[in-house]
Amino acid sequence: MNKAELIEHMMKNKKAGLESRAAAERAVEAVIEAVATGLKKDAKVQLIGFGTFSVRKRAARKGRNPQTGDEIKIKASKTVGFKVGKKLKDRI
């Protein structure tokens, strides 16, 4: 499911109470923005029953350029991890 399909699903879902595509799109955008803000501020967003988004740190490491085979240094970085919640895991 991509973002457009998620918006369609939200629009058709009676529980959401969204009557237009624009309202569904605003709702999806608001959730995405809230998760991004939470990760930036607290480094963790926990949605009970769904899962937990967290900021993970990757250490600096050595890699290889696939075209030339030369060894390169890869800088330390941050990424987003997701750990699935029990209710979601049980549904799948």
Coordinates of N, CA and C in Angstrom, one line a residue:
M1 N 0.9 -1.2 0.0 CA 0.0 0.0 0.0 C 0.9 1.2 0.0
N2 N 0.6 2.1 -0.9 CA 1.4 3.4 -0.9 C 0.6 4.5 -0.3
K3 N 1.1 5.7 -0.3 CA 0.4 6.8 0.4 C -0.9 7.1 -0.2
A4 N -1.0 7.1 -1.6 CA -2.3 7.4 -2.2 C -3.3 6.4 -1.9
E5 N -2.9 5.1 -1.8 CA -3.9 4.0 -1.4 C -4.3 4.2 0.0
L6 N -3.4 4.6 0.9 CA -3.7 4.8 2.3 C -4.7 5.9 2.4
I7 N -4.6 7.0 1.7 CA -5.5 8.1 1.7 C -6.9 7.6 1.2
E8 N -6.9 6.8 0.1 CA -8.2 6.3 -0.3 C -8.9 5.4 0.7
H9 N -8.1 4.6 1.4 CA -8.6 3.7 2.4 C -9.2 4.5 3.6
M10 N -8.4 5.6 4.0 CA -8.9 6.4 5.1 C -10.2 7.1 4.7
M11 N -10.3 7.5 3.5 CA -11.5 8.2 3.0 C -12.7 7.3 3.0
K12 N -12.5 6.0 2.7 CA -13.7 5.1 2.6 C -14.0 4.5 4.0
N13 N -13.1 4.5 4.9 CA -13.3 3.9 6.2 C -14.3 4.8 7.1
K14 N -15.4 4.1 7.4 CA -16.4 4.8 8.2 C -16.0 5.3 9.6
K15 N -15.1 4.6 10.2 CA -14.6 4.9 11.5 C -13.8 6.2 11.5
A16 N -13.1 6.5 10.4 CA -12.3 7.8 10.3 C -13.2 9.0 10.3
G17 N -14.4 8.9 9.7 CA -15.3 10.0 9.7 C -14.9 11.1 8.7
L18 N -14.1 10.8 7.7 CA -13.6 11.7 6.8 C -14.4 11.7 5.5
E19 N -14.9 12.8 5.1 CA -15.9 12.8 4.0 C -15.3 13.2 2.7
S20 N -14.1 13.7 2.6 CA -13.5 14.1 1.4 C -12.1 13.5 1.3
R21 N -11.6 13.5 0.0 CA -10.2 13.1 -0.2 C -9.2 14.1 0.4
A22 N -9.6 15.3 0.4 CA -8.7 16.4 0.9 C -8.6 16.2 2.4
A23 N -9.7 15.9 3.1 CA -9.6 15.7 4.6 C -8.8 14.5 4.9
A24 N -8.9 13.4 4.1 CA -8.1 12.2 4.4 C -6.7 12.5 4.2
E25 N -6.4 13.2 3.1 CA -5.0 13.6 2.8 C -4.4 14.4 3.9
R26 N -5.1 15.4 4.5 CA -4.7 16.2 5.6 C -4.4 15.4 6.8
A27 N -5.3 14.4 7.1 CA -5.1 13.5 8.2 C -3.9 12.7 8.1
V28 N -3.6 12.1 7.0 CA -2.4 11.3 6.8 C -1.2 12.2 6.9
E29 N -1.2 13.3 6.3 CA -0.1 14.3 6.4 C 0.2 14.7 7.8
A30 N -0.9 14.9 8.6 CA -0.7 15.3 10.0 C -0.1 14.2 10.8
V31 N -0.5 12.9 10.6 CA 0.1 11.8 11.3 C 1.6 11.7 10.9
I32 N 2.0 11.8 9.7 CA 3.4 11.7 9.2 C 4.2 12.8 9.9
E33 N 3.6 14.0 9.9 CA 4.3 15.2 10.5 C 4.5 15.0 12.0
A34 N 3.5 14.5 12.6 CA 3.6 14.3 14.1 C 4.7 13.2 14.4
V35 N 4.8 12.1 13.6 CA 5.8 11.1 13.8 C 7.2 11.7 13.6
A36 N 7.3 12.5 12.5 CA 8.6 13.1 12.3 C 9.0 14.1 13.4
T37 N 8.1 14.9 13.9 CA 8.4 15.8 14.9 C 8.7 15.1 16.2
G38 N 8.0 14.0 16.5 CA 8.3 13.2 17.7 C 9.7 12.6 17.7
L39 N 10.1 12.1 16.5 CA 11.4 11.5 16.4 C 12.5 12.5 16.5
K40 N 12.3 13.7 16.0 CA 13.3 14.7 16.1 C 13.4 15.2 17.5
K41 N 12.3 15.3 18.2 CA 12.3 15.9 19.6 C 12.7 14.8 20.6
D42 N 12.0 13.7 20.6 CA 12.2 12.7 21.7 C 13.0 11.4 21.2
A43 N 13.2 11.3 19.9 CA 13.9 10.1 19.4 C 13.1 8.8 19.5
K44 N 11.8 9.0 19.8 CA 11.0 7.7 19.9 C 9.5 8.1 19.8
V45 N 8.8 7.4 19.1 CA 7.3 7.5 19.0 C 6.7 6.2 19.1
Q46 N 5.9 6.0 20.2 CA 5.3 4.7 20.5 C 3.8 4.8 20.3
L47 N 3.3 3.9 19.4 CA 1.9 3.8 19.2 C 1.5 2.4 19.7
I48 N 0.9 2.4 20.9 CA 0.5 1.1 21.5 C -0.3 0.3 20.6
G49 N 0.1 -1.0 20.4 CA -0.6 -1.9 19.6 C -0.2 -1.9 18.1
F50 N 0.5 -0.8 17.7 CA 0.9 -0.7 16.3 C 2.4 -0.9 16.3
G51 N 3.2 -0.1 17.0 CA 4.6 -0.3 17.1 C 5.4 1.0 17.5
T52 N 6.7 0.9 17.5 CA 7.5 2.0 18.0 C 8.5 2.4 16.9
F53 N 8.5 3.7 16.6 CA 9.5 4.3 15.7 C 10.6 4.8 16.6
S54 N 11.9 4.6 16.2 CA 12.9 5.1 17.0 C 14.1 5.5 16.1
V55 N 14.9 6.5 16.6 CA 16.1 6.9 15.9 C 17.2 6.0 16.3
R56 N 17.9 5.4 15.3 CA 19.0 4.5 15.6 C 20.3 5.2 15.0
K57 N 21.4 4.9 15.6 CA 22.6 5.5 15.2 C 23.4 4.4 14.5
R58 N 24.0 4.7 13.3 CA 24.9 3.8 12.6 C 26.3 4.3 12.8
A59 N 27.2 3.4 13.2 CA 28.6 3.8 13.4 C 29.3 4.0 12.0
A60 N 30.3 4.8 12.1 CA 31.2 4.9 10.9 C 31.8 3.6 10.5
R61 N 31.9 3.3 9.2 CA 32.5 2.0 8.8 C 33.1 2.1 7.5
K62 N 33.8 1.1 7.1 CA 34.5 1.1 5.8 C 33.6 0.3 4.8
G63 N 33.6 0.7 3.6 CA 32.8 0.1 2.5 C 33.6 0.0 1.2
R64 N 33.0 -0.4 0.2 CA 33.6 -0.5 -1.1 C 32.8 0.2 -2.2
N65 N 33.5 0.9 -3.1 CA 32.8 1.5 -4.2 C 32.5 0.3 -5.2
P66 N 31.3 0.0 -5.5 CA 31.0 -1.1 -6.3 C 31.5 -1.0 -7.8
Q67 N 31.7 0.2 -8.3 CA 32.2 0.4 -9.6 C 33.7 0.2 -9.7
T68 N 34.4 0.7 -8.7 CA 35.9 0.7 -8.8 C 36.5 -0.3 -7.9
G69 N 35.8 -0.7 -6.9 CA 36.3 -1.7 -5.9 C 37.2 -1.0 -4.8
D70 N 37.3 0.4 -4.9 CA 38.1 1.1 -3.9 C 37.4 1.1 -2.6
E71 N 38.3 1.1 -1.5 CA 37.7 1.2 -0.2 C 37.4 2.6 0.1
I72 N 36.2 2.8 0.7 CA 35.8 4.2 1.1 C 35.3 4.2 2.6
K73 N 35.4 5.4 3.1 CA 34.9 5.6 4.5 C 33.4 6.0 4.5
I74 N 32.6 5.4 5.2 CA 31.2 5.8 5.3 C 31.0 6.4 6.7
K75 N 30.5 7.7 6.7 CA 30.3 8.4 7.9 C 29.3 7.8 8.8
A76 N 29.4 8.1 10.1 CA 28.3 7.8 11.0 C 27.0 8.5 10.6
S77 N 25.9 7.9 10.9 CA 24.6 8.5 10.5 C 23.5 8.1 11.4
K78 N 22.4 8.7 11.2 CA 21.2 8.3 12.0 C 20.1 7.7 11.0
T79 N 19.3 6.8 11.4 CA 18.3 6.3 10.6 C 17.1 6.0 11.5
V80 N 15.9 5.7 10.9 CA 14.7 5.4 11.7 C 14.5 3.9 11.7
G81 N 14.2 3.4 12.9 CA 13.9 2.0 13.0 C 12.5 1.8 13.4
F82 N 11.9 0.7 13.2 CA 10.5 0.4 13.6 C 10.5 -1.0 14.2
K83 N 9.9 -1.1 15.4 CA 9.6 -2.3 16.0 C 8.1 -2.5 16.1
V84 N 7.7 -3.6 15.5 CA 6.2 -3.9 15.4 C 5.6 -4.2 16.8
G85 N 4.4 -3.7 17.1 CA 3.7 -4.0 18.3 C 3.0 -5.3 18.3
K86 N 2.7 -5.8 19.5 CA 2.1 -7.2 19.6 C 0.8 -7.3 18.8
K87 N -0.1 -6.3 19.0 CA -1.4 -6.4 18.3 C -1.3 -6.5 16.8
L88 N -0.4 -5.7 16.2 CA -0.2 -5.7 14.8 C 0.5 -7.0 14.4
K89 N 1.4 -7.5 15.1 CA 2.1 -8.7 14.8 C 1.1 -9.9 14.8
D90 N 0.2 -9.9 15.8 CA -0.9 -10.9 15.9 C -1.8 -10.9 14.7
R91 N -2.1 -9.7 14.2 CA -3.0 -9.5 13.0 C -2.4 -10.0 11.7
I92 N -1.1 -9.9 11.6 CA -0.4 -10.3 10.4 C -0.2 -11.8 10.5

